[in-house]
Short mmCIF file of C-alpha atoms in Angstrom, two decimals:
data_model
loop_
_atom_site.label_atom_id
_atom_site.label_comp_id
_atom_site.label_asym_id
_atom_site.label_seq_id
_atom_site.Cartn_x
_atom_site.Cartn_y
_atom_site.Cartn_z
CA UNK A 1 -13.25 2.06 -8.00
CA UNK A 2 -10.36 3.02 -10.21
CA UNK A 3 -9.66 6.13 -12.28
CA UNK A 4 -9.79 5.12 -15.95
CA UNK A 5 -7.42 7.95 -16.80
CA UNK A 6 -4.82 6.49 -14.46
CA UNK A 7 -5.14 3.10 -16.14
CA UNK A 8 -4.76 4.67 -19.62
CA UNK A 9 -1.58 6.46 -18.58
CA UNK A 10 -0.12 3.76 -16.28
CA UNK A 11 -1.35 0.44 -17.63
CA UNK A 12 1.83 -1.49 -16.84
CA UNK A 13 2.05 -0.12 -13.29
CA UNK A 14 -1.66 -0.88 -12.76
CA UNK A 15 -1.26 -4.50 -13.78
CA UNK A 16 1.96 -4.82 -11.77
CA UNK A 17 0.16 -3.63 -8.63
CA UNK A 18 -2.65 -6.14 -9.17
CA UNK A 19 -0.07 -8.86 -9.79
CA UNK A 20 1.08 -8.31 -6.20
CA UNK A 21 -2.42 -9.42 -5.21
CA UNK A 22 -2.03 -12.52 -7.36
CA UNK A 23 -4.25 -11.27 -10.19
CA UNK A 24 -3.72 -11.55 -13.95
CA UNK A 25 -3.37 -8.38 -16.08
CA UNK A 26 -6.68 -6.65 -16.72
CA UNK A 27 -5.66 -3.40 -18.40
CA UNK A 28 -5.82 -4.81 -21.97
CA UNK A 29 -9.50 -5.69 -21.68
CA UNK A 30 -10.29 -2.47 -19.81
CA UNK A 31 -8.51 -0.28 -22.33
CA UNK A 32 -10.06 -2.10 -25.31
CA UNK A 33 -13.54 -1.46 -23.95
CA UNK A 34 -12.64 2.11 -23.08
CA UNK A 35 -11.25 2.72 -26.58
CA UNK A 36 -14.41 1.32 -28.17
CA UNK A 37 -16.56 3.53 -25.92
CA UNK A 38 -14.55 6.64 -26.76
CA UNK A 39 -14.59 5.85 -30.49
CA UNK A 40 -18.38 5.61 -30.43
CA UNK A 41 -18.69 8.88 -28.54
CA UNK A 42 -16.42 10.56 -31.11
CA UNK A 43 -18.39 9.02 -34.00
CA UNK A 44 -21.64 10.25 -32.45
CA UNK A 45 -20.20 13.76 -32.19
CA UNK A 46 -19.12 13.65 -35.85
CA UNK A 47 -22.54 12.41 -36.92
CA UNK A 48 -24.16 15.18 -34.87
CA UNK A 49 -22.08 17.80 -36.67
CA UNK A 50 -23.07 16.29 -40.03
CA UNK A 51 -26.72 16.27 -38.97
CA UNK A 52 -26.54 19.94 -37.95
CA UNK A 53 -24.89 20.90 -41.24
CA UNK A 54 -27.50 19.01 -43.28
CA UNK A 55 -30.32 20.53 -41.23
CA UNK A 56 -29.12 24.04 -42.14
CA UNK A 57 -28.87 23.13 -45.82
CA UNK A 58 -32.37 21.64 -45.98
CA UNK A 59 -34.02 25.06 -45.76
CA UNK A 60 -31.76 26.53 -48.42
CA UNK A 61 -32.52 23.67 -50.84
CA UNK A 62 -36.24 24.14 -50.26
CA UNK A 63 -35.98 27.89 -50.82
CA UNK A 64 -34.27 27.51 -54.16
CA UNK A 65 -36.71 24.85 -55.29
CA UNK A 66 -34.15 22.04 -55.50
CA UNK A 67 -36.52 19.22 -54.54
CA UNK A 68 -34.02 16.43 -55.19
CA UNK A 69 -31.42 18.01 -52.93
CA UNK A 70 -34.12 18.79 -50.36
CA UNK A 71 -35.17 15.12 -50.20
CA UNK A 72 -31.58 13.91 -50.08
CA UNK A 73 -30.73 16.24 -47.20
CA UNK A 74 -33.91 15.42 -45.31
CA UNK A 75 -33.13 11.70 -45.61
CA UNK A 76 -29.56 12.37 -44.49
CA UNK A 77 -30.81 14.19 -41.39
CA UNK A 78 -33.00 11.21 -40.55
CA UNK A 79 -30.19 8.75 -41.12
CA UNK A 80 -27.80 10.75 -38.95
CA UNK A 81 -30.37 11.02 -36.18
CA UNK A 82 -30.75 7.24 -36.16
CA UNK A 83 -26.97 6.76 -36.31
CA UNK A 84 -26.44 9.11 -33.36
CA UNK A 85 -29.06 7.27 -31.28
CA UNK A 86 -27.42 3.91 -32.08
CA UNK A 87 -23.92 5.13 -31.28
CA UNK A 88 -25.06 6.74 -28.02
CA UNK A 89 -26.81 3.53 -26.97
CA UNK A 90 -23.71 1.49 -27.77
CA UNK A 91 -21.45 3.94 -25.94
CA UNK A 92 -23.76 3.82 -22.94
CA UNK A 93 -23.65 0.02 -22.96
CA UNK A 94 -19.85 0.15 -23.13
CA UNK A 95 -19.79 2.65 -20.27
CA UNK A 96 -21.96 0.42 -18.09
CA UNK A 97 -19.81 -2.61 -18.93
CA UNK A 98 -16.65 -0.63 -18.14
CA UNK A 99 -18.03 0.54 -14.79
CA UNK A 100 -19.08 -3.01 -13.95
CA UNK A 101 -15.57 -4.23 -14.78
CA UNK A 102 -13.93 -1.53 -12.68
CA UNK A 103 -16.28 -2.30 -9.76
CA UNK A 104 -14.91 -5.86 -9.61
CA UNK A 105 -11.22 -4.90 -9.42
CA UNK A 106 -9.67 -4.56 -5.94
CA UNK A 107 -7.71 -1.56 -4.74
CA UNK A 108 -4.00 -1.20 -5.45
CA UNK A 109 -1.69 -1.88 -2.47
CA UNK A 110 0.70 0.78 -1.23
CA UNK A 111 4.35 0.17 -1.97
CA UNK A 112 5.05 -0.49 1.72
CA UNK A 113 2.55 -3.37 1.94
CA UNK A 114 4.46 -6.65 2.37
CA UNK A 115 4.17 -9.13 -0.50
CA UNK A 116 2.68 -12.50 0.28
CA UNK A 117 0.04 -15.10 -0.50
CA UNK A 118 -1.94 -15.43 2.74
CA UNK A 119 -2.00 -14.74 6.49
CA UNK A 120 1.24 -16.67 6.98
CA UNK A 121 3.04 -13.86 5.16
CA UNK A 122 1.70 -11.02 7.31
CA UNK A 123 4.38 -9.01 9.10
CA UNK A 124 4.31 -8.22 12.80
CA UNK A 125 4.95 -4.52 13.42
CA UNK A 126 4.22 -4.27 17.14
CA UNK A 127 3.66 -6.43 20.20
CA UNK A 128 2.32 -5.17 23.53
CA UNK A 129 1.95 -6.95 26.84
CA UNK A 130 3.03 -10.40 27.94
CA UNK A 131 0.52 -13.25 28.11
CA UNK A 132 0.09 -14.35 31.70
CA UNK A 133 1.57 -17.66 32.77
CA UNK A 134 -1.28 -19.65 34.31
CA UNK A 135 -0.81 -22.45 36.84
CA UNK A 136 -3.89 -24.22 35.50
CA UNK A 137 -5.17 -25.25 32.09
CA UNK A 138 -6.73 -22.20 30.44
CA UNK A 139 -10.31 -22.60 29.28
CA UNK A 140 -12.02 -21.05 26.31
CA UNK A 141 -14.56 -18.36 27.17
CA UNK A 142 -17.63 -20.60 26.94
CA UNK A 143 -16.05 -23.21 29.26
CA UNK A 144 -15.34 -20.84 32.18
CA UNK A 145 -17.61 -21.67 35.11
CA UNK A 146 -18.62 -18.09 35.83
CA UNK A 147 -19.46 -17.47 32.16
CA UNK A 148 -21.61 -20.53 31.51
CA UNK A 149 -24.78 -19.21 33.25
CA UNK A 150 -24.77 -16.03 31.13
CA UNK A 151 -23.80 -17.36 27.68
CA UNK A 152 -26.64 -19.45 26.25
CA UNK A 153 -26.11 -21.05 22.85
CA UNK A 154 -28.96 -23.56 23.22
CA UNK A 155 -31.65 -20.90 23.55
CA UNK A 156 -30.08 -18.89 20.74
CA UNK A 157 -30.16 -22.00 18.57
CA UNK A 158 -33.85 -22.48 19.34
CA UNK A 159 -34.56 -18.85 18.49
CA UNK A 160 -32.36 -18.37 15.44
CA UNK A 161 -30.16 -21.36 14.66
CA UNK A 162 -26.40 -21.81 14.79
CA UNK A 163 -23.89 -18.97 15.23
CA UNK A 164 -26.07 -16.92 17.52
CA UNK A 165 -25.84 -16.41 21.28
CA UNK A 166 -28.04 -15.12 24.09
CA UNK A 167 -26.19 -13.17 26.78
CA UNK A 168 -27.87 -12.66 30.15
CA UNK A 169 -27.11 -11.30 33.58
CA UNK A 170 -23.54 -10.44 34.44
CA UNK A 171 -22.09 -11.46 31.08
CA UNK A 172 -24.57 -9.24 29.23
CA UNK A 173 -23.65 -6.35 31.50
CA UNK A 174 -19.92 -6.80 30.91
CA UNK A 175 -20.60 -6.87 27.17
CA UNK A 176 -22.55 -3.60 27.43
CA UNK A 177 -19.88 -2.04 29.65
CA UNK A 178 -17.22 -2.78 27.04
CA UNK A 179 -19.16 -1.00 24.30
CA UNK A 180 -19.73 2.02 26.54
CA UNK A 181 -16.07 2.13 27.53
CA UNK A 182 -14.97 1.99 23.88
CA UNK A 183 -17.34 4.74 22.78
CA UNK A 184 -16.49 7.04 25.67
CA UNK A 185 -12.76 6.59 25.07
CA UNK A 186 -13.04 7.35 21.36
CA UNK A 187 -15.21 10.40 21.93
CA UNK A 188 -13.57 11.86 25.05
CA UNK A 189 -9.93 10.98 24.37
CA UNK A 190 -9.55 10.24 20.66
CA UNK A 191 -11.62 13.11 19.26
CA UNK A 192 -14.16 11.06 17.31
CA UNK A 193 -17.74 12.22 16.82
CA UNK A 194 -20.28 9.72 18.09
CA UNK A 195 -23.01 8.66 15.66
CA UNK A 196 -26.02 6.38 15.83
CA UNK A 197 -26.93 5.05 12.42
CA UNK A 198 -29.41 2.68 10.74
CA UNK A 199 -28.51 -0.97 10.27
CA UNK A 200 -30.68 -1.20 7.13
CA UNK A 201 -29.30 0.61 4.07
CA UNK A 202 -30.07 1.12 0.40
CA UNK A 203 -28.23 -1.03 -2.10
CA UNK A 204 -26.22 1.90 -3.47
CA UNK A 205 -24.69 2.43 -0.02
CA UNK A 206 -23.26 -1.11 -0.13
CA UNK A 207 -21.85 -0.36 -3.59
CA UNK A 208 -20.31 2.83 -2.22
CA UNK A 209 -18.09 1.06 0.31
CA UNK A 210 -17.36 -1.97 -1.87
CA UNK A 211 -19.51 -4.71 -0.29
CA UNK A 212 -21.31 -4.95 -3.65
CA UNK A 213 -21.31 -6.23 -6.28
CA UNK A 214 -18.62 -8.78 -5.54
CA UNK A 215 -19.42 -9.76 -1.95
CA UNK A 216 -23.20 -9.85 -1.84
CA UNK A 217 -23.24 -13.40 -0.49
CA UNK A 218 -21.45 -12.21 2.65
CA UNK A 219 -24.37 -10.00 3.72
CA UNK A 220 -28.13 -10.24 4.21
CA UNK A 221 -30.73 -8.59 1.97
CA UNK A 222 -34.33 -8.00 3.00
CA UNK A 223 -37.27 -8.80 0.76
CA UNK A 224 -37.90 -5.11 0.08
CA UNK A 225 -34.36 -4.35 -1.08
CA UNK A 226 -32.61 -3.10 2.06
CA UNK A 227 -29.28 -4.59 3.10
CA UNK A 228 -28.33 -5.28 6.72
CA UNK A 229 -24.98 -3.66 7.40
CA UNK A 230 -21.97 -5.93 7.99
CA UNK A 231 -20.35 -2.99 9.81
CA UNK A 232 -21.09 0.69 10.49
CA UNK A 233 -18.35 1.43 7.95
CA UNK A 234 -21.17 1.35 5.40
CA UNK A 235 -23.25 4.07 7.03
CA UNK A 236 -20.48 6.28 8.41
CA UNK A 237 -18.48 6.38 5.17
CA UNK A 238 -21.57 7.08 3.11
CA UNK A 239 -22.24 10.25 5.10
CA UNK A 240 -20.33 11.99 2.29
CA UNK A 241 -21.87 10.01 -0.58
CA UNK A 242 -22.54 12.39 -3.47
CA UNK A 243 -21.33 15.38 -1.46
CA UNK A 244 -18.81 18.15 -2.16
CA UNK A 245 -17.61 19.28 1.27
CA UNK A 246 -15.31 22.10 2.31
CA UNK A 247 -11.65 21.20 2.77
CA UNK A 248 -11.69 23.08 6.08
CA UNK A 249 -14.04 20.44 7.54
CA UNK A 250 -11.46 17.66 7.05
CA UNK A 251 -10.67 15.38 8.70
CA UNK A 252 -14.07 14.09 9.75
CA UNK A 253 -13.80 11.34 12.35
CA UNK A 254 -16.71 9.20 13.50
CA UNK A 255 -17.45 6.33 15.85
CA UNK A 256 -20.64 4.29 16.03
CA UNK A 257 -21.77 1.29 18.06
CA UNK A 258 -24.08 -0.92 16.02
CA UNK A 259 -25.37 -4.40 15.50
CA UNK A 260 -23.60 -6.02 12.54
CA UNK A 261 -24.81 -8.88 10.36
CA UNK A 262 -22.73 -11.29 8.28
CA UNK A 263 -23.67 -14.52 6.57
CA UNK A 264 -20.16 -15.91 7.17
CA UNK A 265 -20.28 -17.39 3.67
CA UNK A 266 -17.32 -19.64 3.08
CA UNK A 267 -16.51 -20.07 6.78
CA UNK A 268 -18.22 -23.43 7.29
CA UNK A 269 -16.50 -25.40 10.02
CA UNK A 270 -14.45 -22.44 11.28
CA UNK A 271 -14.79 -21.25 14.89
CA UNK A 272 -18.08 -23.06 15.41
CA UNK A 273 -17.62 -23.23 19.18
CA UNK A 274 -18.37 -20.20 21.33
CA UNK A 275 -19.13 -16.70 20.09
CA UNK A 276 -15.99 -15.91 18.11
CA UNK A 277 -17.73 -16.01 14.70
CA UNK A 278 -21.40 -15.03 14.77
CA UNK A 279 -24.06 -14.00 12.24
CA UNK A 280 -25.09 -11.09 14.51
CA UNK A 281 -22.62 -9.21 16.67
CA UNK A 282 -21.79 -5.73 17.95
CA UNK A 283 -18.93 -3.52 16.97
CA UNK A 284 -17.70 -0.02 17.67
CA UNK A 285 -16.57 1.20 14.26
CA UNK A 286 -14.25 4.09 13.47
CA UNK A 287 -14.35 5.96 10.14
CA UNK A 288 -12.25 8.89 9.00
CA UNK A 289 -12.80 11.10 5.96
CA UNK A 290 -9.53 12.89 5.20
CA UNK A 291 -7.54 15.01 2.80
CA UNK A 292 -5.45 12.85 0.43
CA UNK A 293 -2.21 14.22 1.91
CA UNK A 294 -2.97 12.96 5.42
CA UNK A 295 -4.65 9.57 4.93
CA UNK A 296 -1.54 7.44 5.48
CA UNK A 297 -0.80 9.31 8.70
CA UNK A 298 -4.44 8.83 9.71
CA UNK A 299 -4.07 5.06 9.36
CA UNK A 300 -1.41 5.05 12.06
CA UNK A 301 -3.51 7.34 14.27
CA UNK A 302 -6.57 5.07 13.99
CA UNK A 303 -4.46 1.99 14.64
CA UNK A 304 -3.25 3.65 17.82
CA UNK A 305 -6.83 4.38 18.88
CA UNK A 306 -7.74 0.70 18.61
CA UNK A 307 -4.54 -0.43 20.31
CA UNK A 308 -5.20 2.00 23.14
CA UNK A 309 -8.47 0.29 24.00
CA UNK A 310 -6.69 -3.03 24.48
CA UNK A 311 -3.90 -1.42 26.50
CA UNK A 312 -6.43 0.22 28.83
CA UNK A 313 -8.04 -3.18 29.30
CA UNK A 314 -4.64 -4.79 29.95
CA UNK A 315 -5.02 -7.27 27.10
CA UNK A 316 -1.84 -8.46 25.34
CA UNK A 317 -1.92 -7.99 21.58
CA UNK A 318 0.15 -7.83 18.46
CA UNK A 319 -0.32 -5.66 15.37
CA UNK A 320 0.46 -7.02 11.92
CA UNK A 321 0.64 -5.44 8.49
CA UNK A 322 -1.41 -7.58 6.16
CA UNK A 323 0.39 -8.86 3.09
CA UNK A 324 -0.95 -8.29 -0.42
CA UNK A 325 -2.60 -11.70 -0.57
CA UNK A 326 -4.50 -11.30 2.71
CA UNK A 327 -5.60 -7.68 2.38
CA UNK A 328 -9.27 -6.79 1.85
CA UNK A 329 -10.84 -5.74 -1.44
CA UNK A 330 -11.00 -1.98 -0.79
CA UNK A 331 -7.79 -1.47 1.18
CA UNK A 332 -4.46 0.00 0.15
CA UNK A 333 -2.88 -0.96 3.47
CA UNK A 334 -4.35 -2.76 6.48
CA UNK A 335 -3.22 -3.20 10.07
CA UNK A 336 -4.80 -6.13 11.91
CA UNK A 337 -4.70 -6.12 15.69
CA UNK A 338 -4.74 -9.58 17.25
CA UNK A 339 -5.54 -10.07 20.93
CA UNK A 340 -4.15 -12.91 23.02
CA UNK A 341 -6.69 -15.63 23.86
CA UNK A 342 -5.33 -18.04 26.51
CA UNK A 343 -8.09 -20.57 25.84
CA UNK A 344 -6.87 -20.98 22.26
CA UNK A 345 -3.23 -20.27 23.13
CA UNK A 346 -2.95 -17.91 20.19
CA UNK A 347 -3.53 -14.36 18.99
CA UNK A 348 -6.85 -13.77 17.20
CA UNK A 349 -8.00 -10.76 15.18
CA UNK A 350 -10.02 -8.18 17.10
CA UNK A 351 -9.58 -5.14 14.85
CA UNK A 352 -8.76 -4.41 11.24
CA UNK A 353 -7.84 -0.83 10.30
CA UNK A 354 -7.58 0.09 6.61
CA UNK A 355 -6.81 3.09 4.45
CA UNK A 356 -8.72 3.00 1.14
CA UNK A 357 -7.35 6.12 -0.56
CA UNK A 358 -9.92 7.48 -3.03
CA UNK A 359 -11.20 3.98 -3.91
CA UNK A 360 -14.48 4.28 -2.00
CA UNK A 361 -14.77 8.01 -2.68
CA UNK A 362 -14.87 7.39 -6.43
CA UNK A 363 -17.62 4.83 -5.98
CA UNK A 364 -19.56 7.34 -3.86
CA UNK A 365 -18.55 10.47 -5.80
CA UNK A 366 -17.45 12.03 -2.51
CA UNK A 367 -15.26 15.11 -2.99
CA UNK A 368 -13.99 18.20 -1.23
CA UNK A 369 -13.65 21.78 -2.42
CA UNK A 370 -10.04 22.99 -2.00
CA UNK A 371 -9.73 26.09 0.15
CA UNK A 372 -7.23 27.56 -2.31
CA UNK A 373 -9.65 27.10 -5.18
CA UNK A 374 -9.67 24.80 -8.15
CA UNK A 375 -11.68 21.72 -9.06
CA UNK A 376 -13.15 19.47 -6.35
CA UNK A 377 -10.97 16.49 -5.45
CA UNK A 378 -11.88 13.08 -4.11
CA UNK A 379 -11.58 12.62 -0.36
CA UNK A 380 -9.76 9.65 1.17
CA UNK A 381 -11.54 7.21 3.47
CA UNK A 382 -10.41 4.94 6.30
CA UNK A 383 -12.22 2.48 8.54
CA UNK A 384 -11.37 0.31 11.50
CA UNK A 385 -12.83 -1.65 14.39
CA UNK A 386 -12.48 0.05 17.68
CA UNK A 387 -13.26 -2.76 18.69
CA UNK A 388 -15.38 -5.82 17.96
CA UNK A 389 -17.33 -5.95 21.22
CA UNK A 390 -17.99 -9.69 21.35
CA UNK A 391 -14.39 -10.60 20.65
CA UNK A 392 -13.27 -8.12 23.27
CA UNK A 393 -15.63 -9.80 25.75
CA UNK A 394 -14.03 -13.14 24.90
CA UNK A 395 -10.56 -11.67 25.52
CA UNK A 396 -11.54 -10.08 28.83
CA UNK A 397 -13.09 -13.33 30.09
CA UNK A 398 -10.23 -15.59 28.98
CA UNK A 399 -7.40 -13.32 30.13
CA UNK A 400 -9.07 -12.65 33.48
CA UNK A 401 -10.01 -16.25 34.25
CA UNK A 402 -8.94 -17.75 37.57
CA UNK A 403 -8.41 -21.36 38.62
CA UNK A 404 -11.72 -21.42 40.56
CA UNK A 405 -13.80 -20.43 37.50
CA UNK A 406 -14.15 -16.77 38.43
CA UNK A 407 -12.96 -13.85 36.26
CA UNK A 408 -11.04 -10.80 37.42
CA UNK A 409 -12.27 -7.84 35.38
CA UNK A 410 -10.14 -4.94 34.04
CA UNK A 411 -9.97 -1.90 36.30
CA UNK A 412 -11.24 0.47 33.60
CA UNK A 413 -14.56 -1.41 33.53
CA UNK A 414 -15.23 -1.17 37.27
CA UNK A 415 -16.98 2.19 37.03
CA UNK A 416 -19.23 0.84 34.25
CA UNK A 417 -20.16 -2.10 36.46
CA UNK A 418 -21.21 -0.15 39.52
CA UNK A 419 -17.87 -0.69 41.23
CA UNK A 420 -17.95 -4.45 40.82
CA UNK A 421 -14.61 -6.04 40.03
CA UNK A 422 -15.16 -9.77 39.63
CA UNK A 423 -17.39 -12.28 37.87
CA UNK A 424 -17.77 -15.08 40.38
CA UNK A 425 -17.66 -18.78 39.56
CA UNK A 426 -21.43 -18.75 40.06
CA UNK A 427 -21.90 -16.07 37.40
CA UNK A 428 -22.51 -13.05 39.66
CA UNK A 429 -20.87 -9.62 39.63
CA UNK A 430 -19.30 -8.65 42.95
#
């Protein structure tokens, strides 16, 4: 959410920043509504002063026996009371309309975000590892012989429909090992605090991180008003919802492994094969709550945390800075990390790390109390995948595949698999 004072004082710059996202100017309509709201508040205050003055004069007119003046003043008090109520109601309606308008406007990109219309204009900032040269035709994850026994789409379809999967046996264990490895690395090496959070949240929590009101169709809502989280970003970021915390406690860094739920609205026909795009999946999410002065630096630190997971797993990747046309609603700058998938012969997104500035904090009213004193200030928030577990499983299986249908597993997972190093062509861990 945006600061209305900033828009009043920097209307041209505000519209210019949104133009980089391909949006038309909105400040004229925002400022017109804001001016009307402020005028009504001022008129209500004037009417209140007139009411107070008339109320004091009523008694004096009564005392001196001036019945005509008494009746005039009493009627004036009544009229002013009604006028104040009307103006306050109209100002409240304007305020609600203004907030609703501001809720629909995306965040402003940082100056260093590359301009562009879509993913074709994203800019590569790093590449790590070299995709292996295979002497056989690479298969996609669901085609690998050793994977087929443990990745069941037919049963999932019977249970739930399309875009679900049942993992069993060795494949399920590798999936679990990846999540454990990610969490342990983030906690033991990257200094994040582990959390376990609900996957059902109140509606206001979805508003706080920007999933609502604009993107409600992308998530699932229960019949009693809870929303199923699309990512643990929602819960972890909302830890500070409505709070005023001490500056000395910043930064606060969290990691959580949760189930995530997305309707995949608008993705019909995309990635329908395999488990690349599912309605239910697991993710290890990272969230940082920081001081405004350090949030841009924190973006690079979090990006490095996600990249480090892939490097430990030996998976080639590239990191791109999203352009203005491809960046998410709440972000000021985003780094996408794309892992190499031999079966598709391309890099595919496995993590997205974003700095949101005070955009989410304003929606949540999340502030910190400066150690040096003064008024509370809004915190800055960041979020990022560290990583999407299912997509990481896909990458491990495809990059480790062998000509005979077996899969050689990354060394860092061996301890999580009881010392086993290979998924055989028959689907067993040995």
